[in-house]
PDB file of N, CA, C and O in Angstrom:
ATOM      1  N   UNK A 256       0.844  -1.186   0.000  1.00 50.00           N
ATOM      2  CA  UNK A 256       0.000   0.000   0.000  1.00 50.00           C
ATOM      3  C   UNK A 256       0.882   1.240   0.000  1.00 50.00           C
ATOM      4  O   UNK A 256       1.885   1.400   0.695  1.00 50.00           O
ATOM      5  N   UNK A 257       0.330   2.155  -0.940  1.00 63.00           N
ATOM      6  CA  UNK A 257       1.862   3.240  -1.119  1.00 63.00           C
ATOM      7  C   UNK A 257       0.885   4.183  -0.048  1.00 63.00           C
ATOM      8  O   UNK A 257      -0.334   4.257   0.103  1.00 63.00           O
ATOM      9  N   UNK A 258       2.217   4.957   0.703  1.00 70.00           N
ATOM     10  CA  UNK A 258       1.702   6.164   1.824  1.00 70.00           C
ATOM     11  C   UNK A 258       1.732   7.103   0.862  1.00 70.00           C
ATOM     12  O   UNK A 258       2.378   7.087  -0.186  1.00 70.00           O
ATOM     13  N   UNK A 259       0.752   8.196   1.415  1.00 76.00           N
ATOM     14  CA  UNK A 259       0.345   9.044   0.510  1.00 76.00           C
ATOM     15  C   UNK A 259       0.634  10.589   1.460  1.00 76.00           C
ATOM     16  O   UNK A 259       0.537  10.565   2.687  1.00 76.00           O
ATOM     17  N   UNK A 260       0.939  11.689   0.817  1.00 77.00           N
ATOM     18  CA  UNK A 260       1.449  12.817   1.583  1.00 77.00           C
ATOM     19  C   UNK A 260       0.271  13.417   2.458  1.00 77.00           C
ATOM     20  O   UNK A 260       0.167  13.609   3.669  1.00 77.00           O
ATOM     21  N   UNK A 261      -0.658  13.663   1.280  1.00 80.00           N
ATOM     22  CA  UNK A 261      -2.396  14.098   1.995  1.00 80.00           C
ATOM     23  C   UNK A 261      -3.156  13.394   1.727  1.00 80.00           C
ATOM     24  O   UNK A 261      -2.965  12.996   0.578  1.00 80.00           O
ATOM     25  N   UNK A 262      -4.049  12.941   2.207  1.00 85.00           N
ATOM     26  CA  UNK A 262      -5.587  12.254   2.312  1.00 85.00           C
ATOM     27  C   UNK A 262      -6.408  13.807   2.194  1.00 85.00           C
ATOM     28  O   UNK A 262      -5.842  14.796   2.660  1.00 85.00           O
ATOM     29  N   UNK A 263      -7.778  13.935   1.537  1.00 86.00           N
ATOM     30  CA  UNK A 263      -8.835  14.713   1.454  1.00 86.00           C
ATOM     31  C   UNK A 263      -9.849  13.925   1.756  1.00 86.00           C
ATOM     32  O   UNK A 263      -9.887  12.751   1.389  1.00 86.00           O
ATOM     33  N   UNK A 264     -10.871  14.551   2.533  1.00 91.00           N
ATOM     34  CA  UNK A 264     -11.802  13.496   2.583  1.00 91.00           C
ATOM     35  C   UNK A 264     -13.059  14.540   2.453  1.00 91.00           C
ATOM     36  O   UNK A 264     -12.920  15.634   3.000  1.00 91.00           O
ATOM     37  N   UNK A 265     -14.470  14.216   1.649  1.00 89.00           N
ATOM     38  CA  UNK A 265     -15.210  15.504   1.558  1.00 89.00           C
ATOM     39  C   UNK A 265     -16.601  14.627   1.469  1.00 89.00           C
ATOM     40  O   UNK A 265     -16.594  13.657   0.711  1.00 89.00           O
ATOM     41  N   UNK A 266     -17.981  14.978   2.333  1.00 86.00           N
ATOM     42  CA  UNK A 266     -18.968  14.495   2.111  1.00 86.00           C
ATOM     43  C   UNK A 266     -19.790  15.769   1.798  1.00 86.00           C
ATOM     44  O   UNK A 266     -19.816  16.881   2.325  1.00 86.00           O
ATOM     45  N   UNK A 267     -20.511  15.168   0.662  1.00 88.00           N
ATOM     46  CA  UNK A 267     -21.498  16.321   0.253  1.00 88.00           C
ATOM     47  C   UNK A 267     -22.159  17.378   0.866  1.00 88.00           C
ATOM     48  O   UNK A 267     -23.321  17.082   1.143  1.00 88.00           O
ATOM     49  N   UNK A 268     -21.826  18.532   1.182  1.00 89.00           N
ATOM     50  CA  UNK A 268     -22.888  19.182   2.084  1.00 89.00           C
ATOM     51  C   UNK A 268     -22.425  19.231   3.874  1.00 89.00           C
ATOM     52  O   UNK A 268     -23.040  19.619   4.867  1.00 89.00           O
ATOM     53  N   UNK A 269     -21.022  18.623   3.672  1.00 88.00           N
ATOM     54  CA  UNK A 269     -20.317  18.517   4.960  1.00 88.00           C
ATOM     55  C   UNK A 269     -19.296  19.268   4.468  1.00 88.00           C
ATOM     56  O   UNK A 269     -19.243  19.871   3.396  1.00 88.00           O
ATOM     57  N   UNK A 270     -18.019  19.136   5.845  1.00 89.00           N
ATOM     58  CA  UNK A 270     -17.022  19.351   5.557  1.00 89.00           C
ATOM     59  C   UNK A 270     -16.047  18.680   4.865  1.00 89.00           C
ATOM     60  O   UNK A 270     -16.055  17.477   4.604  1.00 89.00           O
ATOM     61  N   UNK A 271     -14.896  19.780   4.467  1.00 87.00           N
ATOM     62  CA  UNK A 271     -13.751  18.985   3.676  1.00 87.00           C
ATOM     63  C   UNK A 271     -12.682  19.058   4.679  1.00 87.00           C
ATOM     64  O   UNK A 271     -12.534  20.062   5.375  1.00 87.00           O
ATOM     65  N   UNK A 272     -11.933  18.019   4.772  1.00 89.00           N
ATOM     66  CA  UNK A 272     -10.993  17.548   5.706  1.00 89.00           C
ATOM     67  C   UNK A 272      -9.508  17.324   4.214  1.00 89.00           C
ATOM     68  O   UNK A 272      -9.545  16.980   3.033  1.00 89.00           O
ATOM     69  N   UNK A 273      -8.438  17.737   5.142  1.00 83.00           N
ATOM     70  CA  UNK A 273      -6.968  17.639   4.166  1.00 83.00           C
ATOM     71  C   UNK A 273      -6.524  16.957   5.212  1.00 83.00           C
ATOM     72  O   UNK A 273      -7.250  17.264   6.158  1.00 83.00           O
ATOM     73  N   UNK A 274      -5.895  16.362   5.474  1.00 83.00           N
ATOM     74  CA  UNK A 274      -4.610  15.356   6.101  1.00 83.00           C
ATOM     75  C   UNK A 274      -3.345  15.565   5.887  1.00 83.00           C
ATOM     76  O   UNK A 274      -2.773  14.749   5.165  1.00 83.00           O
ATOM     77  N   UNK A 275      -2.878  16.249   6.224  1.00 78.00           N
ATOM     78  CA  UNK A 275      -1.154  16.326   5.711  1.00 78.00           C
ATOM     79  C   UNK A 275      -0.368  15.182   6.898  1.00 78.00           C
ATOM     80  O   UNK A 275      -0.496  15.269   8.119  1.00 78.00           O
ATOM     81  N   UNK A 276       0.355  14.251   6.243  1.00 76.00           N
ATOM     82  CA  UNK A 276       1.013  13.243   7.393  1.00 76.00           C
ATOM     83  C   UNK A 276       2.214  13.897   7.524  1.00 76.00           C
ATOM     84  O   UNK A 276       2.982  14.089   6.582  1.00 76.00           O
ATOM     85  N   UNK A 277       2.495  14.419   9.209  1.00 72.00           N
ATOM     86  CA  UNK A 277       3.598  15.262   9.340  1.00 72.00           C
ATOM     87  C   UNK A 277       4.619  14.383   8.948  1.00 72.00           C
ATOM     88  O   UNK A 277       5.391  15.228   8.495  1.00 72.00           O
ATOM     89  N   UNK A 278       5.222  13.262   8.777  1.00 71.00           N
ATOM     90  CA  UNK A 278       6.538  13.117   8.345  1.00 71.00           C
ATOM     91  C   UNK A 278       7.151  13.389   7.081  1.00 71.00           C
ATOM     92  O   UNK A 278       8.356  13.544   6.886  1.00 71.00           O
ATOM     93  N   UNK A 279       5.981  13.447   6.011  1.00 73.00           N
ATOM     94  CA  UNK A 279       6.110  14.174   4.873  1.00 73.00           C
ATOM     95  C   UNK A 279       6.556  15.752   4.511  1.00 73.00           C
ATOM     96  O   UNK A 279       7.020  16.351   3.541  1.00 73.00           O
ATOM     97  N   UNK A 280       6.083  16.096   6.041  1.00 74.00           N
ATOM     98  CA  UNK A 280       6.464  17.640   5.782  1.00 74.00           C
ATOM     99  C   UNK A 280       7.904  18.365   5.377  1.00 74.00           C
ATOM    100  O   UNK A 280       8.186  19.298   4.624  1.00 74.00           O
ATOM    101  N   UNK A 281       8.649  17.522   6.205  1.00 77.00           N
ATOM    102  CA  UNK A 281       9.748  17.653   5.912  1.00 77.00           C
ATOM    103  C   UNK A 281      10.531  18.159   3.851  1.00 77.00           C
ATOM    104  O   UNK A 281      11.171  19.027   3.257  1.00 77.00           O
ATOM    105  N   UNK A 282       9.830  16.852   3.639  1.00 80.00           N
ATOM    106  CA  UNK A 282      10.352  16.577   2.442  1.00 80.00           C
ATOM    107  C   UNK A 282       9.596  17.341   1.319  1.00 80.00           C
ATOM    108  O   UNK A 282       9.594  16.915   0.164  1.00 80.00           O
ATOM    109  N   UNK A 283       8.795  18.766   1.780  1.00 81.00           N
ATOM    110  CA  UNK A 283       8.040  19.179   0.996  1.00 81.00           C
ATOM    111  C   UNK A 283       8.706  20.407   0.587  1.00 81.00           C
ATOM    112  O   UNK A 283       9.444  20.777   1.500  1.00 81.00           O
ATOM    113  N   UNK A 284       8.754  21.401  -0.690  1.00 87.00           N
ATOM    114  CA  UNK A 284       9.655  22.366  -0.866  1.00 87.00           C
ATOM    115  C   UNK A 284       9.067  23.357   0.084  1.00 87.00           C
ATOM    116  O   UNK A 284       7.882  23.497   0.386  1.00 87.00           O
ATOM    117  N   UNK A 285      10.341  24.163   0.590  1.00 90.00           N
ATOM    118  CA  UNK A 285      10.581  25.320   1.760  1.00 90.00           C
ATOM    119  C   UNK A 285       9.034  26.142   1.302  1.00 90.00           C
ATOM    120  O   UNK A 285       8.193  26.377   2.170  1.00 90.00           O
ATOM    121  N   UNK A 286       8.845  26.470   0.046  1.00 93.00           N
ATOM    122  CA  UNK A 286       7.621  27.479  -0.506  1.00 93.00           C
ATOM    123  C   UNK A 286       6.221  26.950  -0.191  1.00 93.00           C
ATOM    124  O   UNK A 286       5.240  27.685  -0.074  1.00 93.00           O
ATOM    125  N   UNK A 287       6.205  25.802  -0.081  1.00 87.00           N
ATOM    126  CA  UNK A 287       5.219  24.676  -0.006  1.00 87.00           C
ATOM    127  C   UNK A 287       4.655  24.990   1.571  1.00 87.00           C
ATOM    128  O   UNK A 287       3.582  25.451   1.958  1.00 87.00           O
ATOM    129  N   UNK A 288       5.802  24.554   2.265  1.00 85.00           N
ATOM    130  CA  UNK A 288       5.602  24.777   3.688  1.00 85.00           C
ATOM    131  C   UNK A 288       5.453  26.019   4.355  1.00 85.00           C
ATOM    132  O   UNK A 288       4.900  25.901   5.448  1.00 85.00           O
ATOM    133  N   UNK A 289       5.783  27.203   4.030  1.00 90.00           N
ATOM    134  CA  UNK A 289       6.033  28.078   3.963  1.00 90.00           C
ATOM    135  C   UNK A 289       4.208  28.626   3.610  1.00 90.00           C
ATOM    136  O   UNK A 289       3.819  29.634   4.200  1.00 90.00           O
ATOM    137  N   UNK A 290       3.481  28.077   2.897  1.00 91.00           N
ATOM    138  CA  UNK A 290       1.840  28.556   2.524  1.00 91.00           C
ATOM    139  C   UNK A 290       1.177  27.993   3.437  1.00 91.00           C
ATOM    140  O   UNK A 290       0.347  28.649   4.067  1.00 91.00           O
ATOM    141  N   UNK A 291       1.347  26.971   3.642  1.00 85.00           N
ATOM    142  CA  UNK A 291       0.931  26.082   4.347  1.00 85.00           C
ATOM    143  C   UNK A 291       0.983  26.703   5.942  1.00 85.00           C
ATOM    144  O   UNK A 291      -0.042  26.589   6.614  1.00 85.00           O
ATOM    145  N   UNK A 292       2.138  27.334   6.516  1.00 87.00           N
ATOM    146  CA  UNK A 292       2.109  28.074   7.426  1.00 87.00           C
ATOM    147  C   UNK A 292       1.095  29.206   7.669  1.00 87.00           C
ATOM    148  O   UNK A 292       0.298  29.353   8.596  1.00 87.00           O
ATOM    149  N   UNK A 293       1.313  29.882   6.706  1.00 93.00           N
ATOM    150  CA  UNK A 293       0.918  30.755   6.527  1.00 93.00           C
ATOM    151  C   UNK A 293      -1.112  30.851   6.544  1.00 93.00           C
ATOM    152  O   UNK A 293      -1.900  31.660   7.033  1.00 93.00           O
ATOM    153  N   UNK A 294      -1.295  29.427   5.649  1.00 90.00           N
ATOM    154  CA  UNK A 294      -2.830  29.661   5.302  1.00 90.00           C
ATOM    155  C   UNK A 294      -2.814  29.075   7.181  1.00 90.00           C
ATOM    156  O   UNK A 294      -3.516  29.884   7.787  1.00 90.00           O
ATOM    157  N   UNK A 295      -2.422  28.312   7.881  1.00 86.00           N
ATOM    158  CA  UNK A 295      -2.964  28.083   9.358  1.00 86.00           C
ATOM    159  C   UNK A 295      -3.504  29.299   9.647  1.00 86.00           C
ATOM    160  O   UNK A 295      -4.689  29.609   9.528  1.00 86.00           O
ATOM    161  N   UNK A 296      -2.354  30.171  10.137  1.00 93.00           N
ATOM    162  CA  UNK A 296      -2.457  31.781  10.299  1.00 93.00           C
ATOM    163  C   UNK A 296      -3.469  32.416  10.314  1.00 93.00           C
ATOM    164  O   UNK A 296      -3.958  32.978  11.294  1.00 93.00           O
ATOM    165  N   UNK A 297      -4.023  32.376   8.840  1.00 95.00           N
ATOM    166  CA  UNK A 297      -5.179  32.920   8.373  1.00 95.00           C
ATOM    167  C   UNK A 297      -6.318  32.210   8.830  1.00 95.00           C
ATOM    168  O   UNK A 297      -7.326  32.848   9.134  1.00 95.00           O
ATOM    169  N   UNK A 298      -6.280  30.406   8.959  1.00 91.00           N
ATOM    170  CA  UNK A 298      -7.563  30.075   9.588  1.00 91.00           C
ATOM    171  C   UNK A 298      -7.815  30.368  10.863  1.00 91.00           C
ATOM    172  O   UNK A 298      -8.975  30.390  11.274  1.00 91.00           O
ATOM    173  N   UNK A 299      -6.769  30.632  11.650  1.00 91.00           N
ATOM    174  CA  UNK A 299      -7.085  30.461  13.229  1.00 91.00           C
ATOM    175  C   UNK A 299      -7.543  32.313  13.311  1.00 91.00           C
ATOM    176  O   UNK A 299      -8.443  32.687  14.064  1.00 91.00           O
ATOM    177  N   UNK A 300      -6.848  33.184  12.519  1.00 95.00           N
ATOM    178  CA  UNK A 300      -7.363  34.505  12.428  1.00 95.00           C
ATOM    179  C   UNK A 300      -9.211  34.420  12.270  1.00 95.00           C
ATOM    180  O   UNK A 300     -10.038  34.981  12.989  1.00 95.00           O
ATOM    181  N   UNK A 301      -9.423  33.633  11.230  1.00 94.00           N
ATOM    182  CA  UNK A 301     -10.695  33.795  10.680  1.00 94.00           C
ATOM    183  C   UNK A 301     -11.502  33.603  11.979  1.00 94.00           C
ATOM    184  O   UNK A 301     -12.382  34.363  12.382  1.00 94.00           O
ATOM    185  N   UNK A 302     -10.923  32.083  12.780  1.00 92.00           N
ATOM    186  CA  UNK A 302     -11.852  31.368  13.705  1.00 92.00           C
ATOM    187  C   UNK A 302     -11.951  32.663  14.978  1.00 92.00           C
ATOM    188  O   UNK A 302     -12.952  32.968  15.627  1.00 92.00           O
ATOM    189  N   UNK A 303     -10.833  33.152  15.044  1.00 95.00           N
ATOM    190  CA  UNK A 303     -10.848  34.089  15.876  1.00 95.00           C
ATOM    191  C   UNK A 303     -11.801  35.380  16.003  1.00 95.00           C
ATOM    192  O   UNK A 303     -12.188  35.782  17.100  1.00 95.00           O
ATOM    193  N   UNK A 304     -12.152  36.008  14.757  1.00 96.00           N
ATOM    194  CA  UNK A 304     -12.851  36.749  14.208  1.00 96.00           C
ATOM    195  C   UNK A 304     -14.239  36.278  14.649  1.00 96.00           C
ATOM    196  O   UNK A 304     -14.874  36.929  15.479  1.00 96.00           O
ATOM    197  N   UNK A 305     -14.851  34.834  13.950  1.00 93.00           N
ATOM    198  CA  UNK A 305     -15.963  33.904  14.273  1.00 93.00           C
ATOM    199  C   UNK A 305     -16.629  34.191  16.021  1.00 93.00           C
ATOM    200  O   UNK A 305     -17.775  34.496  16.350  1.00 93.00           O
ATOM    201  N   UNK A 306     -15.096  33.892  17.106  1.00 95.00           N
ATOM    202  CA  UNK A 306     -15.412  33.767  17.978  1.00 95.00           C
ATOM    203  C   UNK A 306     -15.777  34.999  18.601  1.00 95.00           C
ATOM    204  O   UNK A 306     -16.650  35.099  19.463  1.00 95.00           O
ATOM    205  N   UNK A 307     -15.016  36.035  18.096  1.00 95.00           N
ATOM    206  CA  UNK A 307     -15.833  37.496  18.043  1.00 95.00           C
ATOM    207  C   UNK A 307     -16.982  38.046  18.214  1.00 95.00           C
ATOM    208  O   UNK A 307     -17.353  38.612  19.242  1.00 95.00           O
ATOM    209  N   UNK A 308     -17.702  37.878  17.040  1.00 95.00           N
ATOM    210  CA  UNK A 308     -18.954  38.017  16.734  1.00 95.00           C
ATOM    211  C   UNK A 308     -19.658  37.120  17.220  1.00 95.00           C
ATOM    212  O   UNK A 308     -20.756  37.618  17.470  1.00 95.00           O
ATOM    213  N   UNK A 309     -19.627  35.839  17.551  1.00 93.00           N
ATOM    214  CA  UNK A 309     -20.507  35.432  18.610  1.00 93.00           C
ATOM    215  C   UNK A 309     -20.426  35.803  19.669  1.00 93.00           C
ATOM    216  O   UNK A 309     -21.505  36.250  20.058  1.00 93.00           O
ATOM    217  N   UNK A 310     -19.147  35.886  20.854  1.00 94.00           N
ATOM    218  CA  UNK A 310     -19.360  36.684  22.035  1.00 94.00           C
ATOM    219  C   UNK A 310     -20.043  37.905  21.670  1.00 94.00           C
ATOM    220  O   UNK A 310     -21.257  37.819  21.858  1.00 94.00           O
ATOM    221  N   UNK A 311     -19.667  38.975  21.224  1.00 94.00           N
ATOM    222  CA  UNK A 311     -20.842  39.942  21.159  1.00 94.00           C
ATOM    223  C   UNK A 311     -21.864  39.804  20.521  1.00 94.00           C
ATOM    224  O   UNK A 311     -22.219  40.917  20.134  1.00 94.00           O
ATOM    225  N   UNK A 312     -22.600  38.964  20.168  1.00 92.00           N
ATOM    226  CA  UNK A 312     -23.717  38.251  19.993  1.00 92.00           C
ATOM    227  C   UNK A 312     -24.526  38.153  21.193  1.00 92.00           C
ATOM    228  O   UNK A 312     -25.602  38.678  21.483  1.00 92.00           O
ATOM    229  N   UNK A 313     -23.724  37.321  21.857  1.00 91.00           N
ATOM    230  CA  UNK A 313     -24.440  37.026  23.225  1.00 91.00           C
ATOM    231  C   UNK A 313     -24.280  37.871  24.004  1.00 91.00           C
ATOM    232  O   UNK A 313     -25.188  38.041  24.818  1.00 91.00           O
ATOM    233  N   UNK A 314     -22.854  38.900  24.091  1.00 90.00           N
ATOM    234  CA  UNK A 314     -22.825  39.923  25.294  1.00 90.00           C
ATOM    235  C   UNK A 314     -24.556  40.779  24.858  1.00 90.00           C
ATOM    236  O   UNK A 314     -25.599  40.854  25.508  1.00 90.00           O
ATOM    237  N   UNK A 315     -24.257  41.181  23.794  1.00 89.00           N
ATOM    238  CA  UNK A 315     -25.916  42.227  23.069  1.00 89.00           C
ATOM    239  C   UNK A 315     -27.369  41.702  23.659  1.00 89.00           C
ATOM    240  O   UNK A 315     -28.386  42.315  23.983  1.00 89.00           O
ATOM    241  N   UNK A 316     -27.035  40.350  23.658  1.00 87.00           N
ATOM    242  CA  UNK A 316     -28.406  39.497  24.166  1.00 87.00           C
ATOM    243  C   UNK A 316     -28.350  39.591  25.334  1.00 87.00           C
ATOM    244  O   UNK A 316     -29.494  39.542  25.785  1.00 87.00           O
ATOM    245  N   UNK A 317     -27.493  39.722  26.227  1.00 86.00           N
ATOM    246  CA  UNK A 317     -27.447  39.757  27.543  1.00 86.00           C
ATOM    247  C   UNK A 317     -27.945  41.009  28.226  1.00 86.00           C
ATOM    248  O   UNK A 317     -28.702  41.101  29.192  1.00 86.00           O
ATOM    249  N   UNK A 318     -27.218  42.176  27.346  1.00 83.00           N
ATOM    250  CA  UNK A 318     -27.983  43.440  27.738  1.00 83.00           C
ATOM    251  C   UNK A 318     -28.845  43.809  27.053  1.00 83.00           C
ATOM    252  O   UNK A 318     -28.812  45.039  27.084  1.00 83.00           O
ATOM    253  N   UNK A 319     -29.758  43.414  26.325  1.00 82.00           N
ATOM    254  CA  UNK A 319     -31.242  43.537  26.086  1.00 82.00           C
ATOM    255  C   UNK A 319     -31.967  42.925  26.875  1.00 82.00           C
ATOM    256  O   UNK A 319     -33.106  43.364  27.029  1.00 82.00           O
ATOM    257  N   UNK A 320     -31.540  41.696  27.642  1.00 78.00           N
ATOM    258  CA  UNK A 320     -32.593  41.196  28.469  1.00 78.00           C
ATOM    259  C   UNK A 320     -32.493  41.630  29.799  1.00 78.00           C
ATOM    260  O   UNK A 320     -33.215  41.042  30.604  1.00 78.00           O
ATOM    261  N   UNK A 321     -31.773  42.514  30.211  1.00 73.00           N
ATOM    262  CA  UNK A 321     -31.230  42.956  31.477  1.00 73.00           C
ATOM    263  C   UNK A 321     -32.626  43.751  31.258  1.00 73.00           C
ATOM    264  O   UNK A 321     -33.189  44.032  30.200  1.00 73.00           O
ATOM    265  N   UNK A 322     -33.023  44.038  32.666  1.00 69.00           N
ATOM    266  CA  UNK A 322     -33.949  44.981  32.966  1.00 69.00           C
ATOM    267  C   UNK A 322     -33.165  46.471  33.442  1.00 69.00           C
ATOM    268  O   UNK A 322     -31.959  46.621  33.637  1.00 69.00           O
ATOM    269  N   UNK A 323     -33.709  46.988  33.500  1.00 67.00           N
ATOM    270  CA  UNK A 323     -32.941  48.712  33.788  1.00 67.00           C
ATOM    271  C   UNK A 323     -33.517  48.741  35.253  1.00 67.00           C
ATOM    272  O   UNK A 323     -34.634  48.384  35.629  1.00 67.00           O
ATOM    273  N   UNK A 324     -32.413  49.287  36.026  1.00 73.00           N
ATOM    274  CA  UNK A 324     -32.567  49.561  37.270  1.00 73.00           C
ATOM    275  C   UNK A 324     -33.672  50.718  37.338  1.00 73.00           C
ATOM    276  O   UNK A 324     -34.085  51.544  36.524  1.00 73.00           O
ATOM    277  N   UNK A 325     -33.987  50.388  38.761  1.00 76.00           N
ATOM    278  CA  UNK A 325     -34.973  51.469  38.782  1.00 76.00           C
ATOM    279  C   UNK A 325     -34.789  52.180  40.559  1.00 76.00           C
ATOM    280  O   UNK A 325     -34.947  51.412  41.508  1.00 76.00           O
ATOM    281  N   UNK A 326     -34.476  53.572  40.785  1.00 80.00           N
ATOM    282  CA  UNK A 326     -33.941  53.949  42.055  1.00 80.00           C
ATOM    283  C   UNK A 326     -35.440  54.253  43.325  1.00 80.00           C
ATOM    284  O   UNK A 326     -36.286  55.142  43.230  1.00 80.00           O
ATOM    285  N   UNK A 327     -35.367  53.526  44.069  1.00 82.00           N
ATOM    286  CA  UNK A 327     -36.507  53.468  44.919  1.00 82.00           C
ATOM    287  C   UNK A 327     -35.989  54.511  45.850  1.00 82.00           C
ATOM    288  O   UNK A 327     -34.777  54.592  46.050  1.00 82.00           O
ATOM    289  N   UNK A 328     -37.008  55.476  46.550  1.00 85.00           N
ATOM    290  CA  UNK A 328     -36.326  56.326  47.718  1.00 85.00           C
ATOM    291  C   UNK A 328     -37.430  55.697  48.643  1.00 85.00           C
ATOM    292  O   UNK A 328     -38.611  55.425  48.430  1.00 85.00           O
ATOM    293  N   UNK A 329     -36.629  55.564  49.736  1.00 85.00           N
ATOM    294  CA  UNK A 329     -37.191  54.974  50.872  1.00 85.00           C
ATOM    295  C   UNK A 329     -37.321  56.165  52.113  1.00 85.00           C
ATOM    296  O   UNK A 329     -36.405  56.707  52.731  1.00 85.00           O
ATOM    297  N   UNK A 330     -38.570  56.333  52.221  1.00 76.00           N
ATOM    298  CA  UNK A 330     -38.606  57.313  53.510  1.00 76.00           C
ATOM    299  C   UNK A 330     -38.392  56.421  55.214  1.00 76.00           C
ATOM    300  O   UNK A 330     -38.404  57.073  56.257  1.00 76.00           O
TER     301      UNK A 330
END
């Protein structure tokens, strides 16, 4: 069975999955690895962004459902 550098794996309407088998990495050109760095970068930026906009998602929901104080004077 020949080893293979990446596996892809993609179901319709799901996600697509890449596999890179790290011992291959090595042997891949410097430019290669080098994008490959680079596009991580950019995904964990994106996810970061993602996680963004949902916390203030929910912070917004949180203070809309807050009720507004209201100051009682007590004699």
């Amino acid at each position: 069975m020949e080893e293979k550098i990446l596996e892809i794996t993609h179901v319709p309407g799901e996600e697509i999955v890449v596999r890179f088998r790290p011992c291959y990495m090595r042997q891949m050109p410097t430019a290669a690895r080098q994008h490959l760095r680079t596009a991580r970068k950019e995904m964990l930026l994106a996810m970061r962004n993602l996680i963004d906009v949902v916390l203030e998602s929910t912070e917004a929901r949180e203070r809309k459902g807050r009720k507004a104080r209201t100051k009682v004077e007590v004699e």
